[in-house]
Amino acid sequence: MTIRTLTVTAETRSAVARLEPDGVVHIDDRTFRVVALSRGLYRVSDEQGHWIVAVAGPRDARWVGVDGVVAELDVTSGADRPPRRRRAAAGDLTAPMPATVIRVAVAPGDTVSAGAVLIVLEAMKMELAIHAPRDGVVDAVHCQVGQLVQPGVPLLDLV
Amino acid sequence: MIKRLLVANRGEIALRIIRACRELEIETVAVFSDADRLAPHVVAADRAAHLGGALPAESYLHVERLLEAARAHGADAVHPGYGFLSERAHFARACDARGLLFVGPPAAAIERMGSKIGARRIMEQAGVPVVPGEVPADQTNAAITAAIARIGFPALIKPSAGGGGIGMTIVRDAGDVAEAIGRARREAEAAFGDGTLYVERLVERPRHVEIQIFADRHGHVVHLFERECSIQRRHQKMIEESPCPVLTPAVRTRMGEAAVAAGRASGYVNAGTVEFLLEGEGDEARFYFLEMNTRLQVEHPVTECVTGTDLVRAQLLVAAGEPLPWTQDALAQRGHAIECRIYAEDPAREFLPQAGRLLLYREPQGPGIRVDAGVREGADVPVFYDPLLAKLIVWAESRDAAIARAREALAQYLVLGIRTNVAFLRAVLAHDRFRRAAVDTAFLDESRAALLDAMETHLPDASLAAAAFHDEHLTATASAAEPAPPVDPFDALRGWVAP
């Protein structure tokens, strides 16, 4: 009596969730019963015990908290396990958090070496430099000084 | 008494001040930037004044706009909180000039203690121990050797003209002195063109222990014992506690007396903190004046918990001209308090500050648990300010009980939507060196890798089940004619986010 099949992906693992009526949820071969306690708060139980789990956020940025552990997950339709969730790495040319651009050190056409400072951001009184992950040529700059940039959005293209 | 007070700050400390004012029937004026229009401190105050842009320079650091807000709203006093303008003598002076009562020390005391060299001189004259050091007038090897013998080993020899660690040499015993002087002098001459040397006692593996003092305008100065603040990362404190677990009664008494002497010597009024470096343990432990903070400290609640006082209330009373509400003899420490600072930062990524929306925010509850927070579920944490979200303060009968209480409270502290240091704090509290109180100011940086490894990250399958069920539940509650839980009508008010 599965009404929906979803895949839940964390940084370290991925699992198929099969939902049945009345809050019955199968995670791989385990069966849980889930009851909503209040907004975002669930009691999850099986024969081994029970857990209080907090949940919030849309499917592609779903946060869970349980017993002091917090994680960000992806929830996708179907049983296809996507590659493990990847967090933005140090080499990505994106802002790691909402931040203000305080310096753009390069212009399109510039040749840069690995490690060179490309852009300097400021957030919460801290400066953060975005470095070139490799040697290359700046193809385009997508931000300017003073601009507020959001995480995950490319700041600059390097070819 | 004060009638209407402008709170020149934001976040948890603004709320802390507003609460104290309400209890004293003082009206409050909050101030806010573009990023804080509906922030918790703005909503909590009786009145609110817009300052300007989100950047601190255009808002919380803008003296003229703050003074104008005070005038426009008829405030007769200003509380600066901590950070921002709290230790700027010119702000205190500007308040005086406009006839606004500044809830803090006199501008002159802020100025005197703001200069490191000046403060050191005042402390020496008052008999407060400072790190022993001198520039020997006679710069011959023999005279410098004699100076080192006076201040004791281990010692640090450094260029008088220098900075940045260049030419600094550590000497651990008399046999090494001649060679070390030679080397330091050569490096000093090469780097600064001046071979004059300064010698100082090296304080090894110090703890950071500070004493809370309080003075009124009637000549009373008291101390409210110590706070141990050695758990810090790049000089940013993360966990504070009181009492300091290694302080003996004899050393505690001497430190308290030194701090009171420091307060008297600087002409201090209101709440202040004298920071010391503590070296060694037992009755032989030595302490040295580090600096004086001329404001209310972030970690003031641990003192309030163990002494049963209300420091912000006392600040307001003293500013209004009343005598201190306590005498030294009436003050005592009882039980043990620990404060954990909840920061919006990602320990796994170099403690990078985080910003964004607090999708879910639930504070722990229970006996001996206090949360001073400046945030609200559903609201955004802006990028422009300090990443401190809240402070969890626990109080219990013993240190062990307080550690257990703090760990459990942190496990119940739910913050989703923004990464925090909650799991890292739990790892620190569980670390063997923290439990044994065998820490110094380098502990956190030295043990960082081990603490990151020790952070609990295991996600039980049950959490994946809840994550998958969440949509189903939201869809069901949104479309069903008969709503599923939550049934509490006040829950229906949740989730509304101001534009």
XYZ file of C-alpha atoms in Angstrom:
658
model
C 0.000 0.000 0.000
C 2.822 2.403 -0.815
C 1.437 5.845 -1.573
C 4.784 7.455 -2.370
C 8.402 6.491 -2.831
C 11.103 9.017 -2.093
C 14.862 9.032 -1.838
C 16.470 10.814 1.098
C 20.100 11.766 0.600
C 22.495 12.973 3.266
C 26.178 13.833 2.957
C 27.176 10.429 4.182
C 24.396 8.163 2.942
C 21.254 7.742 0.927
C 18.088 5.750 1.637
C 14.802 4.906 -0.059
C 11.693 5.910 1.876
C 8.367 4.241 1.112
C 5.381 6.026 2.623
C 2.188 4.209 3.547
C -1.022 5.662 5.021
C -1.216 6.572 8.697
C 2.382 7.679 8.996
C 3.995 4.348 8.274
C 7.384 4.962 6.649
C 9.802 2.269 5.490
C 13.454 3.307 5.361
C 15.196 0.566 3.378
C 14.145 -2.521 5.348
C 13.103 -0.812 8.592
C 9.553 0.271 9.377
C 8.781 3.403 11.385
C 5.628 5.079 12.527
C 5.739 8.890 12.309
C 3.387 11.170 14.254
C 3.372 14.964 14.012
C 3.630 16.591 17.441
C 3.645 20.267 16.452
C 4.798 22.282 13.508
C 8.039 20.675 12.300
C 8.329 18.275 15.215
C 7.753 14.522 14.846
C 7.844 11.466 17.042
C 9.282 8.540 15.117
C 9.126 5.053 16.582
C 9.793 1.425 15.816
C 10.210 -1.651 17.981
C 13.743 -0.526 18.911
C 12.776 2.827 20.376
C 11.605 6.313 19.569
C 13.132 9.592 18.509
C 11.973 13.204 18.467
C 12.944 14.685 15.121
C 12.686 18.314 13.976
C 12.228 18.900 10.250
C 12.088 22.078 8.154
C 12.774 23.370 4.677
C 11.912 22.497 1.082
C 12.850 19.181 -0.521
C 16.176 20.332 -1.912
C 17.280 21.881 1.389
C 15.576 19.823 4.029
C 16.980 20.191 7.533
C 16.621 17.602 10.256
C 17.662 17.759 13.883
C 17.737 14.858 16.311
C 19.532 14.498 19.657
C 21.877 17.416 18.993
C 22.759 16.307 15.451
C 21.690 18.588 12.601
C 21.956 17.760 8.913
C 20.831 19.106 5.573
C 19.271 16.547 3.223
C 17.863 16.262 -0.268
C 14.509 14.594 -0.778
C 13.780 13.424 -4.346
C 10.926 11.471 -5.937
C 11.354 7.823 -6.820
C 13.824 5.219 -5.752
C 16.805 6.329 -7.849
C 19.622 7.081 -5.478
C 21.304 10.252 -6.677
C 25.002 10.798 -6.036
C 25.702 11.743 -2.458
C 24.823 15.245 -1.494
C 27.740 17.553 -2.107
C 28.390 20.693 -0.143
C 30.038 23.609 -1.879
C 33.770 22.986 -1.710
C 36.538 25.473 -1.031
C 37.429 25.647 -4.742
C 33.953 26.637 -5.958
C 33.649 30.121 -7.346
C 30.487 30.818 -5.409
C 29.745 32.591 -2.177
C 29.489 30.134 0.720
C 26.875 32.319 2.413
C 25.042 35.567 1.750
C 27.812 38.154 1.695
C 28.792 41.570 0.431
C 31.422 41.857 -2.295
C 34.123 44.211 -1.026
C 36.765 43.702 -3.719
C 36.930 42.291 -7.241
C 40.611 41.701 -7.910
C 40.373 40.525 -11.521
C 38.738 41.499 -14.803
C 37.651 39.426 -17.816
C 40.667 38.352 -19.857
C 43.040 38.259 -16.870
C 45.295 35.249 -16.576
C 45.403 33.946 -13.010
C 47.456 31.304 -11.231
C 46.073 28.762 -8.803
C 45.615 30.326 -5.371
C 45.338 33.916 -6.606
C 42.746 36.057 -4.856
C 39.861 36.692 -7.245
C 37.167 38.247 -5.096
C 36.940 39.273 -1.448
C 33.624 38.946 0.365
C 32.546 40.214 3.740
C 29.945 38.693 6.002
C 29.435 39.132 9.709
C 32.525 41.273 10.168
C 34.727 38.582 8.592
C 36.537 38.819 5.305
C 36.635 35.839 3.029
C 38.776 35.596 -0.100
C 37.688 33.521 -3.079
C 40.844 31.998 -4.572
C 41.482 30.579 -8.030
C 41.200 26.776 -7.743
C 43.620 26.339 -10.688
C 45.515 28.277 -13.352
C 43.193 29.831 -15.907
C 41.767 32.856 -17.656
C 38.873 34.899 -16.260
C 36.014 34.571 -18.742
C 33.383 36.657 -16.993
C 32.777 38.402 -13.669
C 29.198 38.181 -12.391
C 29.383 40.503 -9.395
C 30.510 43.994 -8.473
C 31.759 45.759 -5.362
C 28.978 46.484 -2.903
C 26.679 43.805 -4.285
C 24.988 41.378 -1.913
C 25.526 37.865 -3.279
C 23.676 34.676 -2.425
C 25.239 31.270 -1.816
C 25.548 28.897 -4.753
C 25.410 31.601 -7.417
C 28.565 31.776 -9.577
C 30.607 34.906 -8.892
C 33.002 34.461 -11.770
C 33.767 32.081 -14.668
C 37.255 30.700 -15.031
C 38.266 28.877 -18.216
C 15.268 57.597 38.062
C 15.508 57.109 34.320
C 12.202 57.564 32.473
C 12.959 56.540 28.916
C 16.101 54.760 27.792
C 17.498 54.344 24.291
C 19.158 50.973 23.732
C 22.028 51.622 21.331
C 22.445 48.008 20.315
C 20.721 44.993 18.764
C 20.407 41.245 19.268
C 20.305 39.429 22.567
C 21.911 42.192 24.619
C 19.322 44.739 23.478
C 16.580 42.359 24.638
C 18.398 41.766 27.938
C 18.460 45.530 28.573
C 14.839 46.016 27.506
C 13.702 43.330 29.974
C 15.585 44.955 32.850
C 14.058 48.335 31.947
C 10.508 46.993 31.877
C 10.962 45.562 35.355
C 12.066 48.999 36.566
C 9.209 50.686 34.664
C 11.615 52.465 32.375
C 10.283 52.966 28.852
C 12.562 51.755 26.066
C 13.500 53.049 22.641
C 14.996 50.446 20.301
C 17.047 51.463 17.285
C 17.291 49.508 14.066
C 18.954 49.336 10.692
C 17.366 48.415 7.355
C 18.267 44.777 8.061
C 16.532 44.742 11.451
C 13.114 46.309 10.824
C 11.165 43.605 12.629
C 14.013 42.157 14.676
C 13.111 40.813 18.128
C 14.621 43.799 19.962
C 12.567 46.223 17.855
C 9.340 44.362 18.546
C 10.088 44.135 22.269
C 10.710 47.831 22.910
C 8.062 50.464 23.629
C 9.278 52.608 20.757
C 11.635 52.139 17.864
C 13.733 54.486 15.762
C 15.140 53.748 12.319
C 18.814 54.624 12.007
C 19.745 53.900 8.410
C 21.427 51.339 6.212
C 22.309 47.818 7.246
C 26.031 48.473 7.544
C 27.018 49.236 11.162
C 28.659 52.504 10.090
C 25.280 53.691 8.811
C 23.316 52.516 11.812
C 24.535 51.140 15.158
C 27.870 52.977 14.938
C 26.388 56.261 13.737
C 26.671 58.555 16.767
C 24.714 61.488 15.323
C 21.763 59.349 14.259
C 21.647 57.656 17.658
C 21.656 60.992 19.445
C 18.985 62.317 17.095
C 16.835 59.238 17.773
C 17.229 59.832 21.519
C 16.174 63.454 21.107
C 13.248 62.697 18.807
C 11.868 60.093 21.218
C 12.510 62.063 24.374
C 14.965 59.576 25.887
C 16.865 60.676 28.980
C 19.399 57.826 29.068
C 21.376 55.568 26.729
C 22.602 52.024 27.303
C 25.322 51.044 24.840
C 25.310 47.253 25.485
C 28.583 45.620 24.413
C 30.470 45.981 21.142
C 29.456 48.793 18.767
C 29.940 52.119 20.629
C 30.125 50.736 24.162
C 33.826 51.461 24.661
C 34.117 54.644 22.621
C 34.815 57.503 24.989
C 33.622 60.016 22.417
C 30.155 58.451 22.421
C 29.902 58.623 26.210
C 31.068 62.228 26.016
C 28.558 63.077 23.277
C 25.758 61.649 25.438
C 26.919 63.799 28.377
C 26.983 66.874 26.143
C 23.339 66.296 25.119
C 22.229 65.760 28.686
C 21.727 62.009 28.192
C 22.660 59.713 31.045
C 25.201 57.187 29.729
C 24.709 53.814 31.437
C 28.364 52.967 31.838
C 31.573 54.409 33.167
C 32.592 58.068 32.815
C 34.160 58.926 29.453
C 37.458 59.661 31.191
C 37.619 56.138 32.657
C 36.912 54.587 29.240
C 39.727 56.682 27.808
C 42.216 55.844 30.574
C 41.611 52.109 30.270
C 41.500 52.184 26.475
C 45.214 52.844 26.205
C 47.154 49.635 26.858
C 50.302 51.430 27.978
C 48.411 53.948 30.084
C 46.307 51.228 31.703
C 49.440 49.206 32.521
C 50.993 52.242 34.203
C 47.866 52.924 36.282
C 47.742 49.274 37.346
C 51.414 49.228 38.355
C 50.883 52.319 40.478
C 47.845 50.722 42.112
C 49.825 47.618 42.983
C 47.960 45.384 40.527
C 50.314 42.738 39.128
C 51.242 43.257 35.492
C 53.420 40.966 33.397
C 56.879 41.944 34.703
C 58.947 43.623 32.040
C 61.275 46.547 31.404
C 63.574 48.242 28.942
C 66.847 48.236 30.910
C 68.346 51.752 30.883
C 71.772 50.155 30.721
C 71.759 47.962 27.604
C 74.991 46.084 28.321
C 74.798 42.292 28.424
C 75.430 42.326 32.155
C 72.587 44.769 32.860
C 70.126 42.913 30.644
C 71.109 39.636 32.306
C 70.480 41.251 35.684
C 67.075 42.504 34.511
C 66.106 39.003 33.392
C 67.201 37.608 36.737
C 64.875 40.158 38.422
C 61.805 39.298 36.369
C 62.419 35.539 36.404
C 62.410 32.616 33.978
C 61.146 31.795 31.441
C 61.632 35.225 29.925
C 61.099 36.829 26.582
C 63.708 39.111 25.011
C 62.350 41.312 22.260
C 63.284 44.413 20.285
C 61.993 47.526 21.997
C 61.222 49.041 18.598
C 59.665 45.922 17.200
C 56.454 44.126 16.686
C 55.025 41.085 14.998
C 57.237 38.648 16.845
C 60.413 39.592 14.951
C 63.531 39.094 17.047
C 61.622 37.586 19.975
C 63.653 35.013 21.857
C 62.583 32.819 24.757
C 65.163 32.090 27.465
C 64.511 29.317 29.932
C 67.621 29.396 32.081
C 70.571 31.601 32.975
C 73.002 29.624 30.805
C 71.184 30.643 27.611
C 70.967 34.350 28.346
C 74.225 35.607 26.780
C 73.625 33.889 23.471
C 69.960 34.926 23.348
C 70.822 38.582 23.981
C 73.319 38.498 21.135
C 70.861 36.982 18.713
C 67.987 39.290 19.702
C 70.214 42.345 19.356
C 71.457 41.339 15.899
C 67.899 40.696 14.700
C 66.630 43.921 16.246
C 69.349 45.933 14.515
C 68.757 44.182 11.211
C 64.993 44.574 11.297
C 64.492 47.943 12.983
C 67.912 49.608 12.921
C 67.697 49.798 16.692
C 69.187 47.161 18.960
C 67.481 48.308 22.149
C 65.996 45.282 23.917
C 62.923 44.826 26.102
C 62.710 41.930 28.528
C 59.481 40.455 29.801
C 58.406 37.477 31.814
C 56.895 34.795 29.530
C 53.479 33.700 30.761
C 53.244 30.087 29.686
C 49.961 28.353 28.894
C 47.907 31.004 30.665
C 44.255 30.776 31.542
C 42.035 33.747 30.905
C 40.329 34.575 34.196
C 38.463 37.830 34.666
C 36.916 39.548 37.655
C 33.584 41.363 37.490
C 33.687 44.631 39.349
C 30.983 47.176 40.088
C 31.350 50.713 41.392
C 28.826 53.404 42.275
C 29.110 57.185 42.538
C 29.293 57.048 46.311
C 32.778 55.553 46.513
C 31.777 51.903 46.790
C 33.648 49.376 44.678
C 32.923 45.651 44.919
C 33.857 42.577 42.912
C 31.528 39.733 41.988
C 34.210 37.061 41.725
C 35.668 35.486 38.640
C 34.746 34.061 35.276
C 36.953 31.471 33.619
C 37.095 32.228 29.871
C 39.912 30.063 28.534
C 37.731 28.304 25.939
C 38.294 30.732 23.104
C 39.129 30.625 19.449
C 41.285 33.416 18.059
C 40.392 35.521 21.123
C 36.682 34.928 20.604
C 35.262 33.290 23.702
C 32.994 30.270 23.248
C 32.381 28.872 26.749
C 32.659 30.722 30.065
C 32.102 29.488 33.587
C 32.104 30.563 37.191
C 33.686 29.697 39.549
C 37.038 29.081 37.855
C 37.621 25.416 38.754
C 41.322 25.822 39.612
C 41.211 29.014 41.653
C 41.965 28.533 45.349
C 40.208 30.745 47.924
C 43.492 32.555 48.652
C 44.157 33.410 44.993
C 40.502 34.331 44.448
C 40.714 36.799 47.331
C 43.907 38.342 45.997
C 42.484 38.656 42.480
C 39.287 40.224 43.773
C 41.257 42.746 45.811
C 43.477 43.548 42.818
C 40.423 44.084 40.605
C 38.823 46.408 43.149
C 42.111 48.321 43.365
C 42.105 48.564 39.567
C 38.574 49.960 39.654
C 39.491 52.564 42.254
C 42.674 53.572 40.446
C 40.841 54.153 37.167
C 38.058 56.219 38.735
C 35.567 53.607 37.659
C 31.771 53.746 37.958
C 29.236 51.067 36.908
C 29.961 47.512 35.673
C 33.444 46.629 34.457
C 35.659 43.629 34.017
C 39.324 43.276 34.856
C 40.927 40.570 32.710
C 43.895 38.623 34.018
C 46.219 35.947 32.735
C 46.470 33.163 35.303
C 49.563 30.993 35.357
C 49.933 27.813 37.374
C 47.586 26.318 39.932
C 47.135 26.147 43.680
C 47.958 28.943 46.082
C 51.141 29.639 44.111
C 49.238 30.539 40.933
C 50.256 33.956 39.620
C 48.015 36.428 37.845
C 48.783 39.412 35.667
C 46.595 42.300 34.525
C 45.687 41.946 30.856
C 43.171 44.693 30.198
C 40.020 46.260 31.528
C 36.713 46.072 29.685
C 34.753 49.193 30.445
C 31.302 47.767 29.708
C 28.903 44.940 30.417
C 30.366 41.654 29.145
C 28.670 39.099 26.907
C 29.283 36.498 29.628
C 27.773 38.501 32.504
C 24.974 35.911 33.049
C 27.316 33.319 34.597
C 28.120 35.842 37.296
C 24.424 36.601 37.768
C 23.655 32.883 38.146
C 26.285 32.116 40.787
C 25.884 35.342 42.765
C 22.109 35.689 42.485
C 22.358 39.245 41.178
C 20.943 41.212 38.252
C 23.830 43.183 36.797
C 21.810 45.110 34.215
C 19.302 46.218 36.834
C 22.235 47.322 38.996
C 23.705 49.213 36.040
C 20.497 51.189 35.651
C 20.206 51.922 39.377
C 23.835 53.014 39.669
C 23.590 55.176 36.539
C 20.601 56.916 38.128
C 22.772 57.796 41.120
C 21.690 55.122 43.576
C 24.226 53.280 45.705
C 25.215 49.711 44.840
C 22.466 47.238 45.737
C 24.977 44.941 47.485
C 27.943 45.202 49.834
C 31.046 43.057 49.352
C 30.212 40.983 52.421
C 26.763 40.143 51.074
C 28.177 38.700 47.850
C 29.033 34.994 47.569
C 29.304 32.338 44.889
C 26.879 29.475 45.007
C 26.825 26.473 42.662
C 28.360 26.462 39.211
C 27.306 28.229 36.010
C 28.404 27.618 32.417
C 27.607 29.752 29.395
C 27.734 28.374 25.852
C 27.667 30.923 23.052
C 25.487 29.756 20.185
C 27.090 31.109 17.020
C 25.807 30.981 13.446
C 28.979 29.415 12.107
C 30.054 26.151 10.506
C 32.736 24.407 12.586
C 33.437 21.997 9.729
C 34.324 24.879 7.422
C 36.777 26.925 9.464
C 33.943 28.336 11.585
C 32.707 30.375 8.643
C 29.876 32.686 9.737
C 26.465 31.659 8.433
C 23.440 33.732 7.568
C 19.971 32.968 6.325
C 16.517 32.100 7.611
C 15.893 30.296 10.870
C 13.468 27.704 9.512
C 12.970 26.193 12.943
C 14.207 27.494 16.267
C 13.320 25.885 19.619
C 15.085 26.617 22.878
C 15.694 24.068 25.616
C 13.787 24.269 28.863
C 14.175 22.955 32.365
C 15.496 23.800 35.810
C 18.731 25.790 35.819
C 18.474 26.644 32.115
C 18.488 30.223 30.858
C 18.569 31.318 27.229
C 19.397 34.906 26.285
C 18.533 35.009 22.596
C 18.244 37.709 19.963
C 16.530 35.667 17.266
C 13.113 34.314 16.372
C 11.888 31.351 14.359
C 11.087 32.340 10.781
C 13.262 35.439 10.838
C 16.434 36.068 8.864
C 19.853 36.265 10.481
C 21.520 39.117 8.605
C 25.082 38.965 7.312
C 26.059 42.358 8.630
C 26.539 41.732 12.337
C 28.099 39.485 14.933
C 27.169 35.805 14.387
C 26.090 35.360 18.042
C 22.519 34.011 17.949
C 22.000 33.310 21.612
C 23.630 32.322 24.882
C 22.712 29.180 26.757
C 23.464 29.552 30.452
C 23.053 26.647 32.823
C 23.340 26.626 36.592
C 23.692 23.547 38.811
C 24.988 22.596 42.227
C 28.372 21.364 41.001
C 30.569 21.710 37.928
C 29.928 18.107 36.853
C 26.192 18.601 37.149
C 26.422 21.856 35.195
C 28.361 20.145 32.377
C 25.760 17.380 32.161
C 22.963 19.949 32.172
C 24.613 21.995 29.432
C 25.165 18.936 27.226
C 21.568 17.849 27.603
C 20.228 21.357 27.010
C 22.321 21.642 23.835
C 20.883 18.328 22.592
C 17.422 19.872 22.973
C 18.432 23.136 21.286
C 16.941 22.917 17.804
C 18.239 25.307 15.164
C 17.419 24.423 11.550
C 18.122 26.529 8.476
C 21.468 27.895 9.614
C 24.511 25.924 10.657
C 25.590 26.508 14.241
C 28.314 25.419 16.642
C 25.879 23.466 18.866
C 27.345 20.024 18.099
C 30.870 21.445 18.487
C 29.983 22.881 21.908
C 28.749 19.440 22.964
C 32.065 17.947 21.862
C 34.004 20.527 23.909
C 31.914 19.814 27.014
C 32.579 16.082 26.601
C 36.342 16.461 26.048
C 38.499 14.935 28.745
C 40.608 18.070 29.238
C 37.528 20.244 29.632
C 36.016 17.827 32.143
C 39.245 17.826 34.143
C 39.450 21.633 33.797
C 42.966 21.139 32.401
C 42.659 23.868 29.785
C 44.390 27.087 28.802
C 43.743 29.685 26.131
C 45.384 27.509 23.452
C 43.183 24.465 24.137
C 40.541 25.087 21.504
C 42.961 25.800 18.678
C 45.226 22.875 19.607
C 42.376 20.394 19.978
C 40.297 21.534 17.046
C 40.829 18.459 14.861
C 40.047 16.099 17.740
C 36.939 18.078 18.656
C 35.683 18.087 15.062
C 36.178 14.306 14.946
C 34.324 13.915 18.220
C 31.296 15.889 17.012
C 28.280 13.625 16.832
C 27.111 13.312 13.245
C 25.238 10.005 13.222
C 21.815 10.392 11.634
C 19.441 7.687 12.822
C 17.167 6.141 10.177
C 14.286 7.631 12.124
C 15.351 11.134 11.085
C 15.225 10.128 7.411
C 11.706 8.802 7.968
C 10.625 12.138 9.430
C 12.329 14.032 6.588
C 10.383 11.969 4.041
C 7.103 12.229 5.937
C 7.355 16.017 6.279
C 5.941 16.761 2.757
C 3.164 14.275 3.218
C 2.204 15.899 6.466
C 2.369 19.446 5.071
C 0.300 18.469 2.022
C -2.248 16.722 4.189
C -2.606 19.624 6.609
C -2.795 22.169 3.780
C -5.515 20.391 1.773
C -7.537 18.426 4.302
C -10.857 19.910 5.355
C -10.215 18.663 8.827
C -6.785 19.869 9.850
C -4.386 17.375 11.334
C -2.234 18.453 14.283
C -1.089 21.032 15.275
C -4.313 21.707 17.131
C -3.118 24.586 19.278
C -4.748 27.684 17.715
C -1.665 29.746 18.486
C 0.344 27.469 16.227
C -1.668 28.889 13.377
C 0.141 32.162 13.967
C 3.509 30.532 13.403
C 5.204 30.623 10.075
C 4.131 34.127 9.212
C 7.222 35.878 8.027
C 7.317 39.616 7.656
C 8.322 40.804 4.181
